[in-house]
Amino acid sequence: LPLEQITDFDAVVIGAGFSGLYMLHRLREDGFSARVYEKGDGVGGAWYWSRYPGARCDSESIYYNYTFSEELYKEWTWTSRYPEQPEILRYLNFVADKLDLRRDIQFNTEITGAHYHEEYNKWRIYFKDGSSVTAKYLITGMGCISVNATNIPNIKGIENFEGDWYHTGFWPHEGVNLKGKRVGVIGNGSSGVQTIPVVAEEAGHLYVFQRTPQYTTPARNHPYDPEYIKQAKENYHEMRKLVHESMAGIPLQFGEGSALEDSPERRQNVYETAWQNGGVISYVYRDLMSDEEANETVNEFIRSKIRETVKHPEVAEKLMPTYFYGTKRPVIDTNYYETFNRDNVTLIDVKKAPIEEITAKGVRTADGEEYELDILIFATGYDGMTGPLFRLDLRGKDGVLLKDKWDNGAQVRTHHGLAASGFPNMFMITGPQSPSVAGNMPIAIEQHVEWVSDCLNYLREHDIKTIEANVDAEENWSQHCKEVVEQTLYMKVDSWYTGSNIEGKPRSFNIYLGGYGPYNQMIKDMAAKGYKGFTLRSYSENMAI
Ligand code: NA7
């Protein structure tokens, strides 16, 4: 049959980002019929949508890519230490072309839901236009943050604003002319910290509405030396092994000592070296993420850098973070604190005087000030982890909605973040309770895609019709995830990791913090033991086929 007439697939994959592209490749290589559905008109996922000024990845380029193919790795050459959004998008297009993936991706197609039908042992996948297809396996590849789950705070009056407003994760492809404009940015997470210095250079005046001051460390981005790239390519095999065995998907040596055991002088030296090298610095001691006192040493170091950098003591004071460094997604920057020395930048503390209303002219805060704006940018993040899944009408056995099974996020239960009981033949790539955003995502994605691919081959070889996570296995895993996070400071802070950025979202931490390498070993062992914790059935009494 011509492809457009085929409506039943071995596997349907949601989304054509890093996850969907690799998953499709593996499915096809293994001889499964597969189709990826993608809302956008091109590949790239988050990197397709997040085109805001300054958008860049915080993982180093030479690790922020697929490692499964030596040929792909060697053929692509990154230009700088941290890849900017257009370059990542070019990379993913290069991969899609090279592997000839587009012929099995249907673009401009939004999936609204998927229902499992036990009697047929099929997933039926629904689209926005009301049509549907069926598949034996459903694989979600929307990632932990998605354009479908952007967070636009519910601030009174947005509909009255006469200027233009945008969200960083859903940026017009033709760009936005900021030249000479009065621009407001709400939010200073990873996106805000990246966009603020770039917007400041173009805008007539920039107003930064800050609720929680942010720790950020210099990225020290720079063009790559060709010799460095040459070596990276020569070390391909070693690199692939290292990143997959590492804690966070990058070959970084974690400090083994305690921050509290070093003398203040030596500690200062350690932090200063890390600061000069650039990038996140939470790894330099083993206890920075687990001990409040140890954590405070790095906080004080970064605060001293803010004092040094920002000229006006009053502005510097407003920029001083007090939470535990690293417990919100650690941010790296290019000229963030420096930007507040510019004459055309005003920092507004909206913790002190919260935003009360968006008016026709701009933003009004509780102290009665009104900031007149032409453009308002929401850098306010996402309903992460569960958000992309909950936006879909995802129903397992007996029509149970995933959102209900997980009690709106209060009771997330997965088997290693890969699968959930009651949802047979459904797999999640970087699902909740997997290591995912605790490191360098493409590596986490490869671990999952390779596991799912091996699993599907196993099922086919053994003539198994359904695979389903067991309730006790997901109970154990969820408990384990909880125990690991309880040894850290993460739950003590409000962040999108804990879900506390979304009004009404239950506080719950759904990232496995035990490390990429150990996790990968666990899921491989699980498979080697005949898919421990899963029920595999070669038939079902209810099945019509
Ligand atoms: P984040 O990291 O969730 O940051 C969102 C920012 O927006 C953060 O500073 C929030 O302040 C702020 N925010 C959210 N709602 C409001 C309201 N109502 N008023 C004022 N300020 C608000 O999102 P990003 O897009 O930067 O990054 C998301 C991920 O993308 C990132 O971690 C990477 O993995 C890629 P708060 O701290 O909550 O006070």
XYZ file of C-alpha atoms and ligand atoms in Angstrom:
584
model
C 0.000 0.000 0.000
C 1.199 3.550 -0.576
C 2.233 5.044 2.755
C -0.625 7.494 2.945
C -3.074 4.597 2.935
C -1.428 2.679 5.720
C -3.181 3.404 8.944
C -1.909 0.615 11.115
C 1.696 0.618 12.236
C 3.889 -1.481 14.415
C 4.803 1.691 16.246
C 3.688 5.298 16.432
C 6.105 7.804 17.914
C 4.973 11.199 19.176
C 7.297 14.064 18.268
C 10.256 14.532 15.916
C 12.838 15.852 18.372
C 15.996 14.072 19.495
C 13.881 11.171 20.825
C 11.561 10.685 17.886
C 14.279 10.842 15.257
C 16.487 8.201 16.814
C 13.524 6.008 17.752
C 12.296 6.080 14.177
C 15.721 5.175 12.884
C 15.986 2.167 15.193
C 12.458 0.979 14.443
C 13.073 1.089 10.720
C 16.481 -0.551 10.956
C 14.809 -3.381 12.841
C 12.114 -3.787 10.214
C 9.173 -2.366 12.136
C 6.658 -0.198 10.354
C 6.682 3.136 12.104
C 5.389 6.635 11.811
C 6.362 9.769 13.692
C 3.773 12.508 14.082
C 5.011 16.012 14.632
C 3.114 19.201 15.339
C 5.711 21.472 13.731
C 6.538 21.632 10.056
C 10.086 20.495 10.650
C 12.180 18.280 12.902
C 13.786 19.508 16.114
C 11.194 19.422 18.896
C 12.022 21.997 21.574
C 14.817 23.252 19.321
C 12.322 23.841 16.549
C 10.119 26.054 18.727
C 12.533 27.788 21.103
C 13.917 30.436 18.756
C 14.170 33.291 21.242
C 17.187 35.595 21.025
C 20.166 33.985 22.715
C 18.697 30.458 22.742
C 21.534 28.048 23.273
C 22.217 24.705 24.876
C 23.971 24.507 28.242
C 25.626 21.164 27.441
C 28.868 21.172 25.517
C 28.353 20.688 21.799
C 30.590 17.679 21.327
C 28.439 15.747 23.813
C 25.117 17.287 22.881
C 24.533 14.987 19.966
C 23.880 11.389 19.102
C 26.704 9.003 19.816
C 25.190 5.851 18.292
C 26.768 6.329 14.879
C 30.447 6.926 14.365
C 29.744 8.148 10.870
C 27.241 10.770 12.020
C 29.553 11.854 14.812
C 32.484 12.313 12.491
C 30.626 13.976 9.694
C 29.156 16.781 11.784
C 31.372 19.592 13.097
C 30.217 21.886 15.878
C 31.466 25.439 15.741
C 31.518 26.490 19.386
C 31.584 25.140 22.911
C 27.869 25.689 23.517
C 25.681 25.254 20.457
C 23.150 27.930 19.651
C 19.604 27.005 18.680
C 19.990 27.483 14.881
C 23.041 25.220 14.883
C 21.278 22.470 16.856
C 18.358 22.698 14.474
C 20.757 22.393 11.522
C 22.294 19.361 13.204
C 18.945 17.622 13.633
C 18.054 18.390 10.023
C 21.401 16.956 8.981
C 20.588 13.748 10.907
C 17.090 13.562 9.426
C 18.516 13.914 5.917
C 21.410 11.589 6.423
C 19.189 8.816 7.781
C 16.412 9.624 5.342
C 13.930 9.960 8.178
C 11.478 12.460 6.736
C 9.584 9.960 4.621
C 8.189 8.402 7.796
C 7.450 11.622 9.635
C 4.135 13.334 9.193
C 4.587 17.029 9.969
C 1.941 19.612 10.854
C 0.045 16.886 12.637
C -0.925 17.233 16.245
C -1.757 14.175 18.293
C -4.469 14.900 20.854
C -4.668 11.524 22.532
C -4.149 7.788 22.363
C -6.313 4.997 23.753
C -5.343 1.398 24.369
C -7.938 -1.125 23.194
C -7.443 -4.355 25.025
C -9.725 -6.421 22.815
C -7.565 -5.680 19.792
C -4.340 -5.125 21.695
C -3.865 -1.905 19.785
C -3.281 1.717 20.486
C -5.558 4.083 18.638
C -3.964 7.460 18.138
C -6.132 10.509 17.587
C -5.322 13.706 15.727
C -6.590 17.220 16.042
C -8.695 16.885 12.887
C -10.550 13.935 14.421
C -8.866 11.232 12.332
C -6.939 8.352 13.851
C -4.501 5.544 13.166
C -3.652 2.408 15.097
C -0.409 0.898 16.292
C 0.787 -2.006 18.336
C 3.252 0.156 20.245
C 2.962 3.734 21.352
C 6.178 5.599 22.076
C 6.070 9.072 23.574
C 8.896 11.361 22.532
C 7.682 14.766 23.676
C 10.486 15.168 26.173
C 10.330 16.735 29.624
C 9.396 20.176 28.389
C 7.253 20.721 25.339
C 5.679 23.468 23.341
C 2.361 21.910 24.317
C 3.071 22.566 27.960
C 4.437 26.103 28.096
C 3.683 27.988 31.294
C 2.033 31.328 30.764
C 1.162 32.618 34.211
C -2.391 33.533 34.848
C -1.879 37.272 35.270
C -4.926 39.480 35.090
C -5.377 41.599 31.976
C -3.139 39.967 29.364
C -5.965 40.267 26.827
C -5.885 44.052 27.238
C -2.219 44.446 26.351
C -1.878 46.564 23.218
C 1.706 45.524 22.555
C 2.887 42.092 21.441
C 3.685 39.274 23.795
C 5.606 36.038 23.322
C 6.737 32.973 25.213
C 10.391 31.960 24.784
C 9.357 28.385 23.974
C 7.033 29.415 21.176
C 8.864 32.119 19.294
C 7.826 33.432 15.855
C 9.954 31.895 13.125
C 10.349 35.209 11.349
C 11.855 36.678 14.530
C 10.747 39.715 16.495
C 12.037 43.205 15.880
C 13.147 44.516 19.260
C 15.168 47.417 17.943
C 14.619 50.489 20.069
C 11.517 48.960 21.682
C 10.481 49.008 25.309
C 10.708 45.329 26.197
C 9.734 43.490 29.373
C 11.010 40.022 30.297
C 9.264 38.053 33.020
C 11.390 35.224 34.355
C 15.051 34.513 34.833
C 15.434 30.756 34.572
C 17.664 29.237 31.884
C 15.695 30.941 29.095
C 15.480 34.362 30.763
C 19.178 34.362 31.645
C 20.051 33.567 28.032
C 17.726 36.061 26.428
C 18.105 39.059 28.766
C 21.671 40.047 27.718
C 20.835 39.665 24.022
C 17.535 41.534 24.237
C 19.266 44.325 26.191
C 21.586 44.940 23.266
C 18.703 45.512 20.867
C 15.954 46.998 22.957
C 15.540 50.700 23.606
C 14.872 49.823 27.218
C 14.620 46.464 28.931
C 12.600 45.862 32.098
C 13.426 42.596 33.844
C 10.677 41.385 36.165
C 12.456 39.133 38.617
C 10.661 37.005 41.179
C 13.530 34.817 42.396
C 17.133 35.954 41.941
C 19.169 33.416 40.032
C 22.587 31.862 40.529
C 24.366 31.633 37.239
C 27.953 30.893 36.332
C 29.799 32.012 33.193
C 29.484 29.701 30.202
C 32.803 30.898 28.740
C 31.528 30.047 25.328
C 34.099 30.208 22.533
C 34.645 28.949 19.001
C 36.111 25.464 18.929
C 39.732 24.991 18.038
C 39.827 22.627 14.999
C 42.478 20.557 16.748
C 40.151 19.989 19.720
C 37.372 18.852 17.399
C 39.756 16.562 15.543
C 40.735 14.911 18.806
C 37.137 14.610 19.925
C 36.339 12.773 16.705
C 39.350 10.506 17.059
C 38.200 9.645 20.588
C 34.729 8.715 19.411
C 34.611 5.182 20.884
C 36.051 6.244 24.213
C 33.683 9.219 24.353
C 30.576 7.107 23.709
C 31.563 4.690 26.466
C 32.381 7.484 28.913
C 29.209 9.500 28.465
C 26.984 6.454 28.818
C 28.767 5.334 31.970
C 28.910 8.830 33.436
C 26.650 10.383 36.035
C 25.238 13.112 33.833
C 25.895 12.192 30.205
C 29.121 14.169 30.013
C 32.590 12.933 30.869
C 32.957 15.141 33.914
C 35.000 14.220 36.941
C 32.863 14.781 40.048
C 34.711 16.042 43.115
C 35.118 13.424 45.812
C 35.919 15.738 48.695
C 33.624 17.702 50.946
C 33.354 21.471 50.579
C 33.541 21.683 54.353
C 36.811 19.800 54.665
C 38.799 22.211 52.515
C 40.226 25.384 53.993
C 38.424 28.585 52.925
C 41.456 29.528 50.773
C 41.595 26.211 49.004
C 37.836 26.180 48.496
C 37.994 29.656 47.019
C 40.630 28.342 44.634
C 38.518 25.377 43.608
C 35.494 27.589 42.925
C 37.560 30.210 41.138
C 39.082 27.600 38.831
C 35.629 26.219 38.024
C 34.299 29.758 37.500
C 37.130 30.521 35.083
C 36.688 27.240 33.220
C 33.025 28.015 32.714
C 29.911 25.891 33.008
C 27.984 24.542 35.969
C 30.011 24.271 39.183
C 27.850 22.090 41.411
C 29.989 19.018 40.748
C 33.267 20.254 42.271
C 32.534 18.801 45.711
C 30.545 15.687 46.469
C 28.291 17.313 49.061
C 27.191 20.559 47.401
C 23.831 19.086 46.450
C 23.237 17.228 49.691
C 24.500 19.359 52.573
C 23.076 22.782 53.352
C 26.253 24.093 54.897
C 28.403 22.856 52.011
C 25.951 24.346 49.547
C 26.128 27.690 51.310
C 29.859 27.907 50.516
C 29.214 27.930 46.781
C 26.281 30.310 47.236
C 28.482 32.788 49.035
C 31.119 32.452 46.321
C 28.615 33.282 43.562
C 27.141 36.150 45.598
C 30.628 37.611 45.948
C 30.936 37.474 42.149
C 27.639 39.337 41.809
C 28.892 42.025 44.219
C 32.083 42.298 42.184
C 30.319 42.467 38.810
C 27.325 44.684 39.418
C 28.234 48.336 39.873
C 25.220 49.601 41.802
C 25.133 47.981 45.244
C 21.358 48.328 45.346
C 20.942 46.420 42.075
C 23.507 43.836 43.173
C 21.522 43.323 46.361
C 18.337 42.682 44.396
C 20.184 40.089 42.306
C 21.379 38.095 45.337
C 19.983 34.565 45.311
C 19.324 32.794 48.581
C 18.098 29.339 47.563
C 20.406 26.312 47.381
C 22.551 26.575 44.252
C 21.926 23.761 41.784
C 18.521 22.760 43.110
C 16.765 24.767 40.448
C 18.102 23.803 37.022
C 21.652 25.249 37.181
C 22.048 28.079 34.741
C 25.083 29.265 32.813
C 25.319 32.599 31.097
C 27.095 35.051 28.887
C 27.096 38.512 30.499
C 23.991 38.063 32.627
C 24.987 39.979 35.751
C 26.943 42.471 33.607
C 23.749 43.340 31.745
C 22.375 45.024 34.852
C 25.148 47.648 34.573
C 23.621 48.924 31.350
C 21.753 52.224 31.389
C 18.925 50.772 29.334
C 18.161 47.939 31.779
C 15.925 48.167 34.836
C 15.569 45.332 37.327
C 12.213 45.080 39.047
C 11.776 42.960 42.148
C 8.350 41.370 41.732
C 8.690 39.337 44.888
C 8.569 42.632 46.792
C 5.921 44.227 44.582
C 4.199 41.439 42.624
C 2.804 41.966 39.152
C -0.834 42.850 39.703
C -2.030 43.355 36.224
C -1.077 43.537 32.611
C -2.633 46.724 31.362
C -3.170 48.055 27.849
C 0.155 49.882 28.142
C 2.328 47.415 30.035
C 2.819 45.858 33.449
C 1.511 47.260 36.736
C 3.051 46.115 40.000
C 1.610 46.154 43.508
C 3.498 49.329 44.474
C 1.431 51.212 41.889
C 4.210 51.504 39.268
C 3.247 50.945 35.663
C 5.983 49.961 33.209
C 5.040 50.885 29.668
C 6.037 48.243 27.145
C 5.870 47.564 23.419
C 6.787 43.913 23.841
C 6.402 41.515 26.735
C 8.378 38.268 26.796
C 7.331 35.423 29.051
C 10.436 33.437 29.954
C 8.256 31.630 32.449
C 9.074 28.045 31.579
C 7.022 24.903 31.320
C 4.765 22.469 33.050
C 7.618 19.977 32.996
C 7.965 16.208 33.266
C 4.303 15.181 33.515
C 2.984 18.251 31.642
C 3.601 17.014 28.075
C 1.966 13.647 28.888
C -0.986 15.151 30.738
C -1.773 17.464 27.822
C -2.718 14.328 25.875
C -5.855 12.277 26.350
C -3.721 9.235 27.119
C -5.822 6.275 28.214
C -4.687 2.776 29.113
C -6.690 -0.311 30.058
C -10.336 0.287 30.985
C -10.123 3.807 29.624
C -8.079 5.021 32.598
C -6.491 8.415 31.971
C -2.761 8.574 32.759
C -3.350 11.850 34.562
C -5.888 10.121 36.843
C -3.712 7.080 37.399
C -0.994 9.423 38.600
C -3.428 11.527 40.595
C -2.650 14.657 38.611
C 1.052 14.173 39.298
C 0.861 13.580 43.057
C 1.358 9.814 42.620
C 3.553 9.268 39.600
C 4.337 5.560 39.261
C 6.596 4.226 36.524
C 8.865 1.273 35.955
C 12.208 3.070 35.610
C 10.533 5.958 33.823
C 10.023 3.701 30.809
C 6.537 2.305 31.248
C 3.499 2.374 33.512
C 1.141 -0.357 34.677
C -2.223 -0.270 32.974
C -0.571 1.076 29.813
C 0.578 -2.026 27.942
C 2.853 -1.630 24.937
C 3.446 2.024 25.738
C 6.969 3.313 26.244
C 8.134 6.736 27.337
C 11.421 8.165 26.128
C 12.853 10.130 29.068
C 9.602 9.737 30.968
C 9.045 10.937 34.529
C 11.286 9.139 37.062
C 14.041 8.518 34.546
C 17.348 10.456 34.848
C 16.393 12.725 31.914
C 17.038 16.366 32.777
C 19.525 15.451 35.502
C 22.075 15.541 32.716
C 22.783 15.797 29.036
C 19.519 14.828 27.351
C 20.670 13.241 24.050
C 22.533 10.603 26.044
C 19.502 9.876 28.232
C 17.460 9.632 25.047
C 19.877 7.149 23.486
C 19.706 4.934 26.566
C 15.935 4.782 26.375
C 15.657 4.411 22.626
C 18.180 1.578 22.638
C 16.395 -0.145 25.513
C 12.989 0.139 23.824
C 14.413 -1.046 20.542
C 16.008 -4.119 22.173
C 12.758 -4.774 23.983
C 10.660 -4.717 20.809
C 13.060 -7.116 19.144
C 12.813 -9.418 22.134
C 9.023 -9.341 22.049
C 9.001 -10.172 18.351
C 11.518 -12.985 18.728
C 9.542 -14.525 21.564
C 6.173 -13.965 19.965
C 5.000 -11.864 22.862
C 1.952 -9.721 22.278
C 1.951 -7.418 25.267
C 4.390 -6.064 27.779
C 3.142 -4.253 30.827
C 4.851 -2.883 33.913
C 3.898 -4.589 37.180
C 2.338 -2.542 39.952
C 4.883 -3.671 42.542
C 7.812 -2.907 40.229
C 6.671 0.640 39.666
C 5.905 1.029 43.355
C 9.478 -0.037 44.185
C 10.997 2.241 41.574
C 8.976 5.249 42.675
C 10.002 4.579 46.260
C 13.637 4.337 45.217
C 13.448 7.630 43.285
C 12.003 9.251 46.381
C 14.700 7.872 48.657
C 17.416 9.199 46.362
C 15.993 12.709 46.132
C 15.485 12.795 49.897
C 19.249 12.570 50.301
C 19.567 15.866 48.442
C 18.429 19.465 48.803
C 16.234 19.469 45.683
C 12.868 19.116 47.401
C 13.627 22.053 49.695
C 13.383 24.534 46.847
C 10.592 25.668 44.547
C 11.410 24.886 40.925
C 9.948 23.301 37.840
C 11.675 20.106 38.987
C 9.330 19.958 41.966
C 6.302 21.129 39.984
C 5.878 24.131 42.230
C 6.114 26.538 39.265
C 2.621 25.552 38.128
C -0.422 26.743 40.021
C -2.278 23.798 41.543
C 0.315 21.212 40.495
C 1.116 18.775 43.309
C 4.646 18.998 44.623
C 6.458 15.934 43.413
C 9.963 15.234 42.140
C 10.049 12.988 39.094
C 13.670 12.846 38.041
C 15.896 9.922 39.004
C 19.069 11.338 40.540
C 21.091 8.134 40.746
C 23.080 8.912 37.598
C 22.924 8.021 33.911
C 25.553 5.263 34.030
C 24.173 3.324 37.012
C 20.656 3.751 35.635
C 21.628 2.404 32.227
C 23.147 -0.654 33.858
C 19.956 -1.217 35.854
C 17.667 -1.131 32.849
C 20.010 -3.397 30.897
C 20.040 -5.886 33.774
C 16.270 -5.729 33.902
C 16.140 -6.692 30.221
C 18.742 -9.424 30.653
C 16.546 -10.961 33.356
C 13.717 -11.367 30.859
C 12.239 -7.925 31.522
C 12.056 -8.128 35.264
C 9.097 -6.306 36.738
C 7.090 -6.549 33.538
C 4.373 -9.012 32.625
C 4.846 -10.438 29.156
C 1.880 -12.129 27.526
C 1.821 -14.077 24.322
C -1.970 -13.957 24.209
C -4.825 -12.357 26.020
C -8.194 -13.867 26.792
C -9.821 -10.620 25.782
C -7.990 -10.331 22.541
C -9.904 -10.516 19.319
C -6.720 -11.059 17.315
P 12.215 28.057 34.321
O 13.560 27.559 34.631
O 11.042 27.356 34.893
O 12.172 29.601 34.726
C 10.989 30.322 34.741
C 11.218 31.689 35.300
O 9.998 32.418 35.250
C 11.655 31.685 36.760
O 12.562 32.728 36.961
C 10.341 31.949 37.483
O 10.501 32.524 38.744
C 9.689 32.915 36.544
N 8.242 32.984 36.695
C 7.340 31.995 36.462
N 6.103 32.443 36.700
C 6.218 33.726 37.105
C 5.307 34.717 37.518
N 3.993 34.462 37.587
N 5.782 35.927 37.862
C 7.100 36.176 37.820
N 8.011 35.283 37.441
C 7.585 34.066 37.095
O 11.955 28.084 32.736
P 13.004 28.266 31.549
O 12.246 28.360 30.281
O 13.952 29.338 31.847
O 13.810 26.937 31.553
C 13.137 25.703 31.413
C 14.080 24.630 30.999
O 14.337 24.724 29.609
C 15.449 24.699 31.566
O 15.529 24.221 32.837
C 16.252 23.877 30.608
O 16.155 22.517 30.921
C 15.597 24.165 29.309
P 10.544 31.621 40.102
O 11.928 31.051 40.146
O 9.495 30.553 39.925
O 10.233 32.544 41.184
